[in-house]
Amino acid sequence: MERRTLVRAAAALLATGLAGGAAAQEVTLRLVSAFAENGIYVQRLQPWIQKFNAEGKGLLQINFIGGPRAIPTFEVGNAVKTGVVDLAMSTGAFYTNVMPEADFLKLTQVPIAEQRRNGAWEAINQVWNEKGNMQYLGRMVENQPFHIYVNKPVSKPDLTGLKIRITPVYRDFFQALNANVITTAPGEVYTALERGVVDGYGWPIGGIFDLNWQEKTKYRIDPGFYDAEVSLVMNLPAYRKLTPQQRDFLQKQVLALEGENTFWTKYAADEAARQEKAGIQAIRFDAASSKAFVDKAYQVAWASAEKQSPDVAKRFKPLFAPK
Ligand code: 173
């Protein structure tokens, strides 16, 4: 080839490349939920996806695949890790099979906005990137303490003789309270209650009506403990493939979602009132026992975290501690 032709060909190639970069293809991300499609978390997610897709035309889109019928609850983490899906809404307790640290996020005692300021979010991402092949995008549930719901009366913080449905969130604490524990996905709780396989279950303050558990629930033990964490996570290679513009857009949308988290404070109060109306009685302890109960919840969980992943637990603990 003549030299001049060669230069012209190279220039043409370069121009095509540049044009291709400037007008990046629209990318569609596949998203699954580890929680039921008719539950409050997906209800909160749906309008967000709609807005995302409206504003992301030509740039970035989300295709909501579905809930646990698409991918079973405890498989969602692996699906994100391996890139079977790009995005998931899940809680860490559902993917401790990917990394035990996933469940540590229930121990945050500062809001996600503060976690972004104080370095917690970066520290989380370092672990999620390395161990989970995931980007931790952001948290869409806060201010939802967990409770113990039971069908047999309890007069003190002791679950001796009770069979309680758990996920990793509650395991160490409920065992420390002498419960017999049985792990199930949320989708199996109703049947387990109905058949008497369990006498109770752990769940946040909100959401028990979504799968009709109020029909099989007599008591809620107060106070609540930890903070239910539900977040958006993304397959790391899929995240890295995004253009800067797509990443900025994604970040903007996630921050907007986090900005709506004040919703959960009122929802907690509304749900507690709704439970009372449905005849669910609150079991309360005196002030000293209540404090000891919550202190024990954190102490047991941090001790377990420090045993499972000492370095990460040590890094997270000061960043998660209340100011
Ligand atoms: O299934 C569960 O009880 C659980 O671990 C959880 C975590 C976060 C929100 C709701 C439930």
Coordinates of C-alpha atoms and ligand atoms in Angstrom, one line a residue:
M1 CA 0.0 0.0 0.0
E2 CA 1.2 3.5 -0.7
R3 CA 2.2 5.4 2.3
R4 CA -0.3 8.2 1.8
T5 CA -3.2 5.6 1.4
L6 CA -2.0 3.9 4.6
V7 CA -2.2 7.2 6.5
R8 CA -5.6 8.0 5.1
A9 CA -6.9 4.5 6.0
A10 CA -5.5 4.8 9.6
A11 CA -7.1 8.2 9.9
A12 CA -10.4 6.8 8.7
L13 CA -10.2 4.0 11.2
L14 CA -9.5 6.4 14.0
A15 CA -12.4 8.6 13.1
T16 CA -14.8 5.6 13.1
G17 CA -13.4 4.6 16.5
L18 CA -13.9 8.0 17.9
A19 CA -17.4 8.3 16.5
G20 CA -18.3 5.0 18.0
G21 CA -17.1 6.1 21.4
A22 CA -19.0 9.4 21.3
A23 CA -22.3 7.7 20.4
A24 CA -22.0 4.8 22.7
Q25 CA -24.6 2.1 22.3
E26 CA -27.5 2.0 24.8
V27 CA -26.8 -0.7 27.3
T28 CA -29.5 -2.7 29.1
L29 CA -28.8 -4.1 32.5
R30 CA -30.7 -7.2 33.7
L31 CA -31.9 -6.9 37.3
V32 CA -33.3 -9.5 39.7
S33 CA -34.8 -9.2 43.1
A34 CA -34.0 -11.6 45.9
F35 CA -37.2 -10.5 47.6
A36 CA -40.8 -11.3 46.5
E37 CA -42.2 -9.3 43.6
N38 CA -45.3 -8.2 45.5
G39 CA -43.3 -7.1 48.6
I40 CA -42.6 -3.5 49.7
Y41 CA -39.0 -3.5 48.4
V42 CA -39.9 -4.3 44.8
Q43 CA -42.9 -1.9 45.1
R44 CA -40.3 0.8 46.0
L45 CA -38.0 -0.3 43.2
Q46 CA -40.6 -0.3 40.3
P47 CA -41.2 3.4 40.0
W48 CA -37.4 4.0 40.3
I49 CA -36.8 1.6 37.4
Q50 CA -39.5 3.5 35.4
K51 CA -37.9 6.8 36.0
F52 CA -34.4 5.4 35.3
N53 CA -35.5 4.1 31.9
A54 CA -37.3 7.3 31.0
E55 CA -34.3 9.4 31.8
G56 CA -31.8 6.9 30.5
K57 CA -33.1 6.5 26.9
G58 CA -30.2 6.0 24.5
L59 CA -27.8 5.6 27.4
L60 CA -28.7 3.0 30.0
Q61 CA -31.7 0.9 30.7
I62 CA -32.8 -1.6 33.3
N63 CA -34.7 -4.8 32.4
F64 CA -36.4 -6.2 35.5
I65 CA -36.3 -10.0 35.2
G66 CA -38.3 -10.8 38.4
G67 CA -38.0 -12.1 41.9
P68 CA -37.2 -15.5 43.5
R69 CA -39.1 -17.4 40.8
A70 CA -36.5 -16.1 38.3
I71 CA -33.5 -16.8 40.6
P72 CA -33.9 -18.4 44.0
T73 CA -33.2 -16.0 46.9
F74 CA -30.0 -17.6 48.1
E75 CA -28.6 -17.9 44.5
V76 CA -28.9 -14.2 43.7
G77 CA -25.4 -13.3 45.0
N78 CA -23.7 -16.0 42.8
A79 CA -25.8 -14.8 39.8
V80 CA -24.3 -11.3 40.2
K81 CA -20.8 -12.6 40.9
T82 CA -20.7 -14.7 37.8
G83 CA -22.6 -12.2 35.6
V84 CA -25.7 -14.3 35.0
V85 CA -27.4 -11.1 35.8
D86 CA -26.0 -7.5 35.9
L87 CA -27.8 -6.1 38.9
A88 CA -29.6 -7.4 42.0
M89 CA -31.6 -6.0 44.8
S90 CA -30.7 -8.1 47.8
T91 CA -29.7 -8.2 51.4
G92 CA -26.2 -9.5 52.3
A93 CA -27.7 -12.3 54.4
F94 CA -28.8 -13.9 51.1
Y95 CA -25.3 -14.1 49.7
T96 CA -23.1 -15.2 52.6
N97 CA -22.4 -18.2 50.3
V98 CA -20.4 -15.7 48.2
M99 CA -18.6 -14.0 51.2
P100 CA -19.4 -14.0 54.9
E101 CA -18.9 -10.3 55.0
A102 CA -22.1 -9.7 53.1
D103 CA -24.1 -10.1 56.3
F104 CA -22.1 -7.4 58.2
L105 CA -24.0 -4.6 56.6
K106 CA -26.9 -5.1 59.1
L107 CA -24.5 -3.7 61.7
T108 CA -24.3 -0.2 60.3
Q109 CA -25.5 2.4 62.8
V110 CA -25.0 5.4 60.6
P111 CA -27.1 6.3 57.6
I112 CA -25.9 5.5 54.1
A113 CA -25.3 9.2 53.4
E114 CA -22.8 9.2 56.3
Q115 CA -21.2 5.9 55.1
R116 CA -20.4 7.7 51.8
R117 CA -18.8 10.6 53.7
N118 CA -16.8 8.6 56.3
G119 CA -15.2 6.0 54.0
A120 CA -17.5 3.1 54.9
W121 CA -18.9 2.9 51.4
E122 CA -15.3 2.7 49.9
A123 CA -14.3 0.1 52.5
I124 CA -17.4 -2.0 51.6
N125 CA -16.6 -1.7 47.9
Q126 CA -13.1 -2.8 48.4
V127 CA -14.4 -6.1 49.9
W128 CA -17.3 -6.4 47.5
N129 CA -15.0 -5.9 44.5
E130 CA -12.3 -8.3 45.7
K131 CA -14.4 -11.1 47.2
G132 CA -17.7 -10.8 45.5
N133 CA -16.7 -9.6 42.0
M134 CA -19.4 -7.0 42.7
Q135 CA -19.8 -3.2 42.9
Y136 CA -21.9 -2.2 45.9
L137 CA -24.0 0.6 44.3
G138 CA -26.1 1.8 47.2
R139 CA -28.6 1.1 49.9
M140 CA -32.3 1.5 49.4
V141 CA -33.6 0.4 52.9
E142 CA -32.7 2.0 56.2
N143 CA -34.3 2.6 59.5
Q144 CA -36.0 -0.8 59.5
P145 CA -34.9 -2.7 62.7
F146 CA -35.4 -6.4 62.8
H147 CA -37.7 -8.1 65.3
I148 CA -38.6 -11.5 66.6
Y149 CA -42.1 -12.6 65.8
V150 CA -43.5 -15.5 67.8
N151 CA -46.7 -17.5 68.4
K152 CA -45.9 -18.5 71.9
P153 CA -45.7 -15.9 74.7
V154 CA -42.3 -15.0 76.0
S155 CA -41.7 -13.2 79.3
K156 CA -38.0 -12.6 79.1
P157 CA -35.3 -12.4 76.4
D158 CA -35.0 -16.1 76.2
L159 CA -36.2 -18.3 73.3
T160 CA -35.5 -21.7 74.9
G161 CA -37.7 -24.4 73.4
L162 CA -38.8 -22.3 70.4
K163 CA -38.1 -23.1 66.8
I164 CA -37.4 -19.9 65.0
R165 CA -37.0 -19.3 61.2
I166 CA -33.8 -17.4 60.5
T167 CA -31.4 -16.2 57.8
P168 CA -27.8 -15.5 58.7
V169 CA -28.9 -12.1 60.0
Y170 CA -30.3 -13.6 63.1
R171 CA -28.4 -16.9 63.6
D172 CA -25.8 -16.0 66.2
F173 CA -28.1 -13.8 68.2
F174 CA -31.1 -16.2 68.3
Q175 CA -28.8 -19.1 69.2
A176 CA -27.4 -16.9 72.0
L177 CA -31.0 -16.6 73.2
N178 CA -31.2 -20.4 73.2
A179 CA -33.5 -20.8 70.1
N180 CA -33.6 -23.7 67.8
V181 CA -33.0 -22.1 64.4
I182 CA -34.1 -23.1 60.9
T183 CA -32.9 -21.2 57.8
T184 CA -35.5 -20.5 55.1
A185 CA -36.0 -18.0 52.3
P186 CA -38.8 -15.5 52.9
G187 CA -40.9 -17.4 50.4
E188 CA -41.1 -20.4 52.8
V189 CA -42.0 -18.6 56.0
Y190 CA -45.8 -18.8 55.6
T191 CA -45.9 -22.6 55.1
A192 CA -43.4 -23.2 57.9
L193 CA -45.7 -21.2 60.3
E194 CA -48.8 -23.0 59.0
R195 CA -47.4 -26.4 59.5
G196 CA -45.9 -25.6 62.9
V197 CA -42.4 -26.3 61.6
V198 CA -41.5 -23.0 63.3
D199 CA -42.9 -21.0 66.3
G200 CA -41.7 -17.7 65.0
Y201 CA -39.4 -15.9 62.7
G202 CA -37.1 -12.9 62.3
W203 CA -38.1 -10.1 60.0
P204 CA -37.9 -6.3 60.0
I205 CA -40.6 -4.1 61.5
G206 CA -42.2 -3.6 58.0
G207 CA -43.4 -6.1 55.4
I208 CA -45.0 -9.0 57.3
F209 CA -48.4 -8.3 55.6
D210 CA -46.8 -8.7 52.1
L211 CA -46.9 -12.5 52.3
N212 CA -49.8 -12.7 54.8
W213 CA -47.7 -13.7 57.8
Q214 CA -50.0 -11.6 60.1
E215 CA -52.5 -14.5 59.7
K216 CA -50.0 -16.7 61.5
T217 CA -48.4 -14.3 64.0
K218 CA -49.5 -13.6 67.6
Y219 CA -46.6 -11.6 69.1
R220 CA -43.8 -9.2 68.2
I221 CA -40.9 -8.9 70.6
D222 CA -39.6 -5.4 71.2
P223 CA -37.3 -3.7 70.9
G224 CA -35.9 -4.1 67.4
F225 CA -32.2 -4.6 66.7
Y226 CA -29.7 -4.0 63.8
D227 CA -30.9 -2.3 60.6
A228 CA -32.4 -4.2 57.7
E229 CA -30.1 -3.7 54.7
V230 CA -31.4 -4.0 51.2
S231 CA -29.1 -2.8 48.5
L232 CA -28.3 -2.7 44.8
V233 CA -25.3 -4.7 43.8
M234 CA -23.8 -5.0 40.3
N235 CA -21.5 -7.5 38.5
L236 CA -18.1 -5.8 38.6
P237 CA -17.0 -6.5 35.0
A238 CA -20.4 -5.2 33.8
Y239 CA -19.9 -2.1 35.9
R240 CA -16.4 -1.6 34.6
K241 CA -17.6 -1.9 31.0
L242 CA -19.9 1.2 31.4
T243 CA -18.7 4.4 29.9
P244 CA -18.1 7.3 32.3
Q245 CA -21.3 8.9 31.2
Q246 CA -23.3 5.7 31.9
R247 CA -21.6 5.3 35.3
D248 CA -22.4 8.9 36.2
F249 CA -26.0 8.4 35.3
L250 CA -26.2 5.2 37.3
Q251 CA -24.7 6.9 40.3
K252 CA -27.1 9.8 40.0
Q253 CA -30.0 7.5 40.0
V254 CA -28.8 5.4 42.9
L255 CA -28.2 8.6 45.0
A256 CA -31.7 9.7 44.2
L257 CA -33.0 6.4 45.4
E258 CA -31.0 6.7 48.6
G259 CA -32.5 10.2 49.0
E260 CA -35.9 8.6 49.4
N261 CA -34.9 6.5 52.4
T262 CA -36.6 8.8 54.9
F263 CA -39.7 6.9 53.7
W264 CA -38.7 4.0 55.9
T265 CA -39.0 5.8 59.2
K266 CA -42.7 6.5 58.7
Y267 CA -43.3 3.1 57.2
A268 CA -41.9 1.5 60.4
A269 CA -44.4 3.5 62.5
D270 CA -47.3 2.7 60.1
E271 CA -46.5 -1.0 60.0
A272 CA -46.2 -1.2 63.8
A273 CA -49.7 0.4 64.0
R274 CA -51.0 -2.0 61.4
Q275 CA -49.7 -5.0 63.3
E276 CA -51.4 -3.8 66.4
K277 CA -54.7 -3.4 64.5
A278 CA -54.3 -7.0 63.2
G279 CA -54.1 -8.2 66.7
I280 CA -50.4 -8.8 67.0
Q281 CA -49.4 -8.0 70.6
A282 CA -46.1 -6.4 71.4
I283 CA -44.0 -8.1 74.1
R284 CA -41.9 -5.6 75.9
F285 CA -39.2 -5.9 78.6
D286 CA -38.2 -3.3 81.2
A287 CA -35.7 -0.7 80.2
A288 CA -32.6 -2.5 81.5
S289 CA -33.5 -5.8 79.9
S290 CA -34.3 -4.0 76.6
K291 CA -30.9 -2.3 76.6
A292 CA -29.2 -5.6 77.5
F293 CA -31.1 -7.3 74.6
V294 CA -30.0 -4.8 72.0
D295 CA -26.4 -4.7 73.3
K296 CA -26.3 -8.5 73.2
A297 CA -27.5 -8.5 69.6
Y298 CA -24.6 -6.2 68.5
Q299 CA -22.0 -7.8 70.7
V300 CA -22.8 -11.4 69.5
A301 CA -22.9 -10.3 65.8
W302 CA -19.6 -8.4 66.0
A303 CA -17.9 -11.3 67.8
S304 CA -19.1 -13.6 65.0
A305 CA -17.9 -11.1 62.3
E306 CA -14.5 -10.8 64.0
K307 CA -14.3 -14.6 64.0
Q308 CA -15.3 -15.0 60.4
S309 CA -13.3 -12.2 58.8
P310 CA -11.1 -10.5 61.4
D311 CA -9.5 -7.9 59.2
V312 CA -12.7 -6.8 57.5
A313 CA -14.6 -6.7 60.8
K314 CA -11.9 -4.5 62.3
R315 CA -12.0 -2.1 59.3
F316 CA -15.8 -1.9 59.3
K317 CA -16.5 -1.6 63.0
P318 CA -15.4 2.0 63.6
L319 CA -17.0 3.1 60.3
F320 CA -20.3 1.6 61.2
A321 CA -20.4 2.9 64.8
P322 CA -22.8 5.6 65.8
K323 CA -21.3 9.1 65.9
Ligands
173_1 O1 -35.1 -12.9 55.2 C1 -34.8 -12.2 56.2 O2 -35.3 -12.3 57.3 C2 -33.7 -11.3 56.1 O3 -32.6 -11.6 56.3 C3 -34.0 -9.9 55.7 C4 -33.0 -8.9 55.5 C5 -33.3 -7.6 55.1 C6 -34.6 -7.3 54.9 C7 -35.6 -8.2 55.1 C8 -35.3 -9.5 55.5

